[in-house]
Amino acid sequence: MSHKKLWIPGPTEVREEALQQQTKWMVGHRSGEYTELYESVIGKLVKYFQTEQNVCTQTASGTIWMDITGRCMVKKKALAAACGAFSKRMYQTVADCGKDTTLLDVEWGKAVKTDAVMEELAKEDYDTLIVVHNETSTGIRNPIAEMGKAVKAEYPDMIFVVDAVSSAGGDYLVPEELNSDILFTSTQKCFALPPGLSMACYSDEAVARAEEVPGKGFYTNLLPIHNNWLKRHQNPTTPAISLLYALDHQLSRMLEETPRGRYERHLAMAECTREWANNHFEMFPEKGYESVTVSTIRNTLGKDVAGLNKALAERGHQIANGYGALKEKTFRIGHMGDWTLEDVKSLLANIDEIWGL
Ligand SMILES: Cc1ncc(COP(=O)(O)O)c(C=O)c1O
């Protein structure tokens, strides 16, 4: 299989050195060697997120946290804001867990605004608020810090769940600054690792809430995850040990670069892509709310995006078409993970040549 450089918003490009980490020998997941590995990973995640909250990994892709939210966080009623495909999935998941869930439906391409959230929260007795930080289908970056502050000032008992699947590890996110109770992400986006593992920062309030909510299942129960860490620094079930080796390795690199350094590199890549897009096309997201990890571009010239990807493949690159109904109407460039500004410029130069821009 030929290697195409992935400019799609996940899975992202994985460095060979990180891939190689997964070839290490297995250890028993109840052994001291494993405990050492998991302690190292958690220690580095705590440093990376600069948090005093609880931190864990769970062997599953990020979506598991939508189920964990539905099963462990929602007591009586949740408000789920949706501004694209993934936030809609979160709403649907929580509703499918049998929880009374109101959808705050925001037009695709627009951000979820704090005022709209506060207005809806005032209407009913909500106990959980669910918002996506970076909506990968539209390239919107929601103002979650401002939102978290306003929500907690008025509703201190509200559990605030943030889907940061396509932003954590690239964008700058500190749970305490966001007032989040659960902030979750996956390995295959800005952490630039293979898929299969999710990571989350969760508050003591989230643990207390889980203790009050019945019907949590096992794999989707936050309590065994939390208690296994407290008791033995391990996991409730057999973890993806190979991925944890890779995560441990990658986190050392990420800490060397620093969370700020990673944010600034992602911002520089996003600004370069936006400038290019605005010269030739238009950005799809509302101005001021553009993602720093994925740029969704409105195909105002009616170019053949599928054709572009075929031509790019011959040059060893792959970008993403628009999501769902936005296919061909938009296209997406995922500048997340370990790519550099120079890499972005080179990709854009290739697109210029192919499309004759
Ligand atoms: C914003 C967002 N949330 C959730 C998901 C689902 O994550 P996973 O595929 O890791 O389950 C994605 C995947 O692209 C995403 O972009």
XYZ file of C-alpha atoms and ligand atoms in Angstrom:
373
model
C 0.000 0.000 0.000
C 1.431 3.375 -0.940
C 1.934 5.974 1.755
C -0.155 9.098 1.359
C 0.508 12.015 3.661
C -2.713 12.515 5.549
C -4.167 16.022 5.525
C -7.548 14.663 6.544
C -8.956 15.579 9.972
C -8.118 12.183 11.398
C -6.577 9.737 11.356
C -3.547 11.956 10.994
C -0.009 11.270 9.913
C 1.946 9.162 12.430
C 5.725 9.475 12.545
C 7.589 6.240 11.890
C 9.271 6.424 15.273
C 5.856 6.539 16.979
C 4.614 3.631 14.838
C 7.664 1.593 15.859
C 6.822 1.942 19.550
C 3.938 -0.421 18.933
C 6.263 -3.306 18.111
C 7.456 -3.626 21.715
C 6.815 -6.925 23.530
C 3.583 -7.342 25.443
C 3.455 -7.221 29.233
C 0.621 -8.449 31.447
C -1.868 -5.671 32.139
C -1.824 -6.559 35.848
C 1.966 -6.509 36.042
C 4.275 -3.973 37.624
C 5.703 -3.202 34.175
C 2.275 -2.177 32.965
C 1.619 -0.067 36.072
C 4.875 1.754 35.353
C 3.843 2.412 31.755
C 0.370 3.648 32.724
C 1.737 5.867 35.503
C 4.158 7.373 33.016
C 1.359 8.057 30.485
C -0.976 9.568 33.086
C 1.828 11.673 34.598
C 2.617 13.109 31.169
C -1.050 13.730 30.318
C -1.507 15.591 33.627
C 1.493 17.763 32.722
C 0.341 18.296 29.166
C -3.169 19.380 30.229
C -1.710 21.349 33.178
C -4.540 20.024 35.270
C -5.285 18.934 38.800
C -8.298 16.996 37.567
C -8.348 13.209 37.178
C -6.915 11.941 33.912
C -7.410 8.563 32.255
C -7.231 6.663 29.009
C -9.934 4.267 27.874
C -9.392 1.692 25.137
C -11.944 2.823 22.573
C -12.095 5.723 20.165
C -13.388 9.060 21.485
C -17.054 8.274 20.887
C -17.037 6.057 24.007
C -17.164 9.302 26.024
C -20.465 10.212 24.412
C -21.846 6.954 25.837
C -20.116 7.553 29.178
C -21.770 10.991 29.271
C -25.197 9.559 28.494
C -24.876 6.737 31.007
C -22.980 8.372 33.886
C -23.493 12.151 33.802
C -27.104 12.903 32.944
C -29.322 12.657 35.972
C -32.567 14.241 34.810
C -32.030 16.426 31.813
C -29.262 17.397 29.401
C -28.798 20.226 26.960
C -26.746 19.228 23.917
C -25.645 21.939 21.516
C -25.088 20.748 17.945
C -23.472 22.700 15.115
C -22.429 19.823 12.863
C -22.249 16.050 12.471
C -20.222 15.084 15.545
C -22.074 17.279 18.016
C -25.326 15.912 16.571
C -24.008 12.384 17.226
C -23.358 13.358 20.824
C -26.929 14.607 21.218
C -28.292 11.417 19.629
C -26.114 9.158 21.778
C -27.186 10.760 25.036
C -30.841 10.678 23.950
C -30.442 6.993 22.960
C -29.160 6.261 26.465
C -32.730 7.040 27.455
C -31.947 10.474 28.881
C -34.220 13.475 28.470
C -32.095 15.589 26.133
C -32.847 18.923 24.498
C -31.103 19.721 21.236
C -29.871 23.269 20.746
C -29.586 23.086 16.987
C -27.204 25.613 15.454
C -26.896 26.140 11.705
C -23.862 24.368 10.174
C -21.036 26.880 9.765
C -22.133 28.914 12.783
C -20.784 28.645 16.321
C -22.672 27.777 19.481
C -22.932 31.098 21.307
C -22.832 31.477 25.074
C -25.970 33.673 25.079
C -27.984 31.002 23.268
C -26.821 28.355 25.749
C -27.638 30.551 28.758
C -31.041 31.385 27.336
C -31.896 27.692 26.941
C -30.476 26.703 30.341
C -32.776 29.252 31.990
C -35.852 27.508 30.555
C -35.573 24.107 32.295
C -33.879 22.267 35.114
C -30.797 20.974 33.273
C -28.026 19.076 35.068
C -25.654 18.425 32.124
C -24.417 20.621 29.279
C -22.750 19.000 26.273
C -20.768 20.986 23.706
C -18.199 20.172 21.042
C -15.105 22.360 21.087
C -13.970 21.808 17.523
C -16.709 20.653 15.121
C -14.698 18.702 12.559
C -17.446 18.623 9.927
C -17.718 22.411 9.653
C -14.380 23.640 10.997
C -16.045 25.624 13.784
C -14.274 26.329 17.060
C -16.815 27.029 19.796
C -16.117 29.588 22.566
C -16.112 27.018 25.371
C -13.949 28.970 27.857
C -16.364 31.892 27.886
C -19.298 29.452 27.947
C -17.924 27.378 30.831
C -17.303 30.501 32.900
C -20.825 31.865 32.370
C -22.492 28.503 32.950
C -20.626 27.665 36.171
C -21.210 31.184 37.568
C -24.954 30.652 37.323
C -25.224 26.863 37.640
C -22.318 25.570 39.766
C -23.738 22.023 39.858
C -24.007 21.719 36.083
C -21.786 19.012 34.600
C -20.056 20.520 31.555
C -18.909 17.941 28.987
C -16.611 19.019 26.159
C -15.818 16.958 23.071
C -12.258 17.979 22.219
C -11.602 15.008 19.917
C -10.221 17.069 17.036
C -8.602 19.892 19.017
C -6.887 18.621 22.192
C -3.169 18.212 21.665
C -3.157 20.941 19.007
C -5.349 23.763 20.281
C -4.622 25.102 23.776
C -6.978 23.501 26.312
C -6.673 23.498 30.109
C -9.720 21.948 31.844
C -9.631 24.376 34.776
C -9.668 27.354 32.383
C -12.676 25.882 30.587
C -14.556 24.834 33.737
C -15.076 21.471 32.049
C -16.049 18.364 34.035
C -15.226 15.950 31.230
C -12.914 16.881 28.377
C -12.298 13.986 26.019
C -10.185 13.315 22.969
C -8.799 10.512 20.769
C -5.275 9.491 19.811
C -5.775 9.710 16.026
C -6.147 13.484 15.703
C -3.795 16.123 17.125
C -1.838 13.552 19.137
C -0.727 12.114 15.779
C -1.058 8.457 16.775
C -3.032 5.503 15.411
C -6.717 5.258 16.412
C -8.006 3.059 19.215
C -7.462 4.960 22.425
C -9.280 7.859 24.052
C -8.093 10.182 26.788
C -10.104 12.282 29.193
C -9.709 14.800 32.000
C -12.584 14.550 34.480
C -13.453 16.419 37.665
C -14.299 15.067 41.124
C -17.785 16.443 40.468
C -18.053 14.124 37.462
C -17.141 11.174 39.710
C -19.725 12.278 42.296
C -22.352 12.574 39.565
C -21.551 9.057 38.295
C -22.139 7.742 41.809
C -25.691 9.131 41.710
C -26.740 7.906 38.263
C -28.019 4.318 37.783
C -27.649 2.088 34.708
C -24.038 2.848 33.799
C -23.162 -0.533 32.253
C -19.561 -1.668 32.693
C -17.415 -0.444 29.804
C -19.211 2.909 29.906
C -18.990 3.291 33.688
C -16.617 6.034 34.823
C -16.352 4.566 38.337
C -14.310 1.395 37.571
C -12.014 3.544 35.408
C -11.540 5.960 38.315
C -11.304 3.317 41.059
C -8.802 1.155 39.162
C -6.544 4.176 38.917
C -6.938 4.921 42.632
C -6.412 1.315 43.745
C -3.703 0.016 41.421
C -2.847 2.561 38.726
C -4.317 0.253 36.083
C -7.490 -0.117 33.990
C -10.697 -2.083 34.545
C -10.274 -4.120 31.321
C -7.335 -5.132 29.112
C -5.965 -1.908 27.609
C -4.418 -1.312 24.166
C -0.897 -1.703 25.513
C 0.799 -1.148 22.133
C -0.943 2.188 21.721
C 0.006 3.181 25.245
C 3.691 2.630 24.380
C 3.225 4.947 21.420
C 1.309 7.497 23.519
C 4.006 7.490 26.186
C 6.629 8.175 23.524
C 4.570 10.852 21.760
C 3.733 12.675 25.001
C 7.440 13.140 25.725
C 7.790 14.887 22.369
C 4.648 16.944 22.981
C 5.911 18.088 26.367
C 9.212 19.064 24.802
C 7.372 21.192 22.268
C 5.090 22.471 25.095
C 1.295 22.894 24.881
C 1.751 26.589 23.924
C 4.304 25.681 21.273
C 1.945 23.151 19.747
C -0.904 25.671 19.791
C 1.222 28.314 18.092
C 2.351 25.879 15.392
C -1.254 24.833 14.754
C -2.360 28.480 14.660
C 0.371 29.353 12.136
C -0.723 26.440 9.904
C -4.383 27.500 10.222
C -3.647 31.161 9.443
C -1.621 30.209 6.366
C -4.433 27.927 5.131
C -7.082 30.588 5.814
C -5.117 33.240 3.920
C -4.761 30.895 0.950
C -8.473 29.991 1.163
C -9.581 33.616 1.316
C -7.411 34.460 -1.706
C -9.071 31.819 -3.879
C -12.270 30.681 -2.131
C -14.035 31.523 1.149
C -13.843 30.018 4.598
C -16.983 28.058 5.524
C -17.069 28.843 9.270
C -18.386 32.074 10.638
C -15.585 34.639 10.958
C -13.869 34.648 14.325
C -14.792 31.020 15.075
C -12.459 29.196 12.682
C -10.767 26.037 13.933
C -6.995 26.015 14.324
C -6.763 22.301 13.513
C -9.010 21.860 10.457
C -9.962 24.389 7.797
C -13.287 23.902 6.023
C -13.256 25.859 2.772
C -16.287 26.782 0.685
C -15.722 25.596 -2.894
C -16.819 28.903 -4.466
C -15.028 28.105 -7.759
C -16.934 24.827 -8.183
C -13.698 22.837 -8.461
C -13.677 19.023 -8.626
C -12.583 18.025 -5.120
C -12.657 14.247 -5.725
C -10.524 14.850 -8.846
C -8.102 16.955 -6.826
C -7.660 14.144 -4.349
C -6.869 11.700 -7.177
C -4.201 14.065 -8.495
C -2.876 14.710 -4.995
C -2.654 10.953 -4.388
C -0.201 10.706 -7.280
C 1.921 13.264 -5.449
C 1.557 11.388 -2.139
C -1.007 13.579 -0.380
C -4.653 13.291 0.676
C -7.050 16.009 1.826
C -10.724 15.597 2.855
C -13.846 16.311 0.874
C -16.707 18.136 2.618
C -18.625 16.155 5.234
C -21.950 14.557 4.228
C -24.154 17.050 2.388
C -21.195 19.465 2.227
C -19.302 17.105 -0.129
C -17.898 19.029 -3.150
C -19.552 22.192 -1.759
C -16.703 22.401 0.726
C -13.385 20.681 1.240
C -11.294 20.282 4.354
C -7.619 20.481 5.120
C -6.671 18.887 8.420
C -3.517 20.654 9.602
C -3.280 18.754 12.847
C -0.718 16.650 14.617
C 2.948 16.947 13.779
C 2.780 18.831 10.463
C 4.769 22.071 10.128
C 4.055 25.384 8.418
C 6.511 24.388 5.666
C 4.550 21.163 5.081
C 1.311 23.172 4.747
C 2.902 25.553 2.251
C 4.100 22.630 0.203
C 0.632 21.024 0.181
C -0.995 24.315 -0.874
C 1.579 24.748 -3.658
C 0.615 21.290 -4.938
C -3.081 22.265 -4.943
C -2.222 25.533 -6.749
C -0.445 23.560 -9.469
C -3.175 20.942 -9.879
C -6.039 23.442 -9.959
C -4.084 26.146 -11.769
C -4.807 28.746 -9.072
C -15.451 16.405 16.953
C -15.431 14.916 16.923
N -16.071 14.249 17.885
C -16.098 12.914 17.905
C -15.489 12.180 16.919
C -15.507 10.688 16.992
O -14.288 10.292 17.484
P -13.786 8.789 17.327
O -13.771 8.497 15.871
O -12.426 8.848 17.974
O -14.750 7.946 18.075
C -14.812 12.816 15.891
C -14.160 12.043 14.819
O -13.809 12.530 13.788
C -14.781 14.224 15.895
O -14.138 14.874 14.932
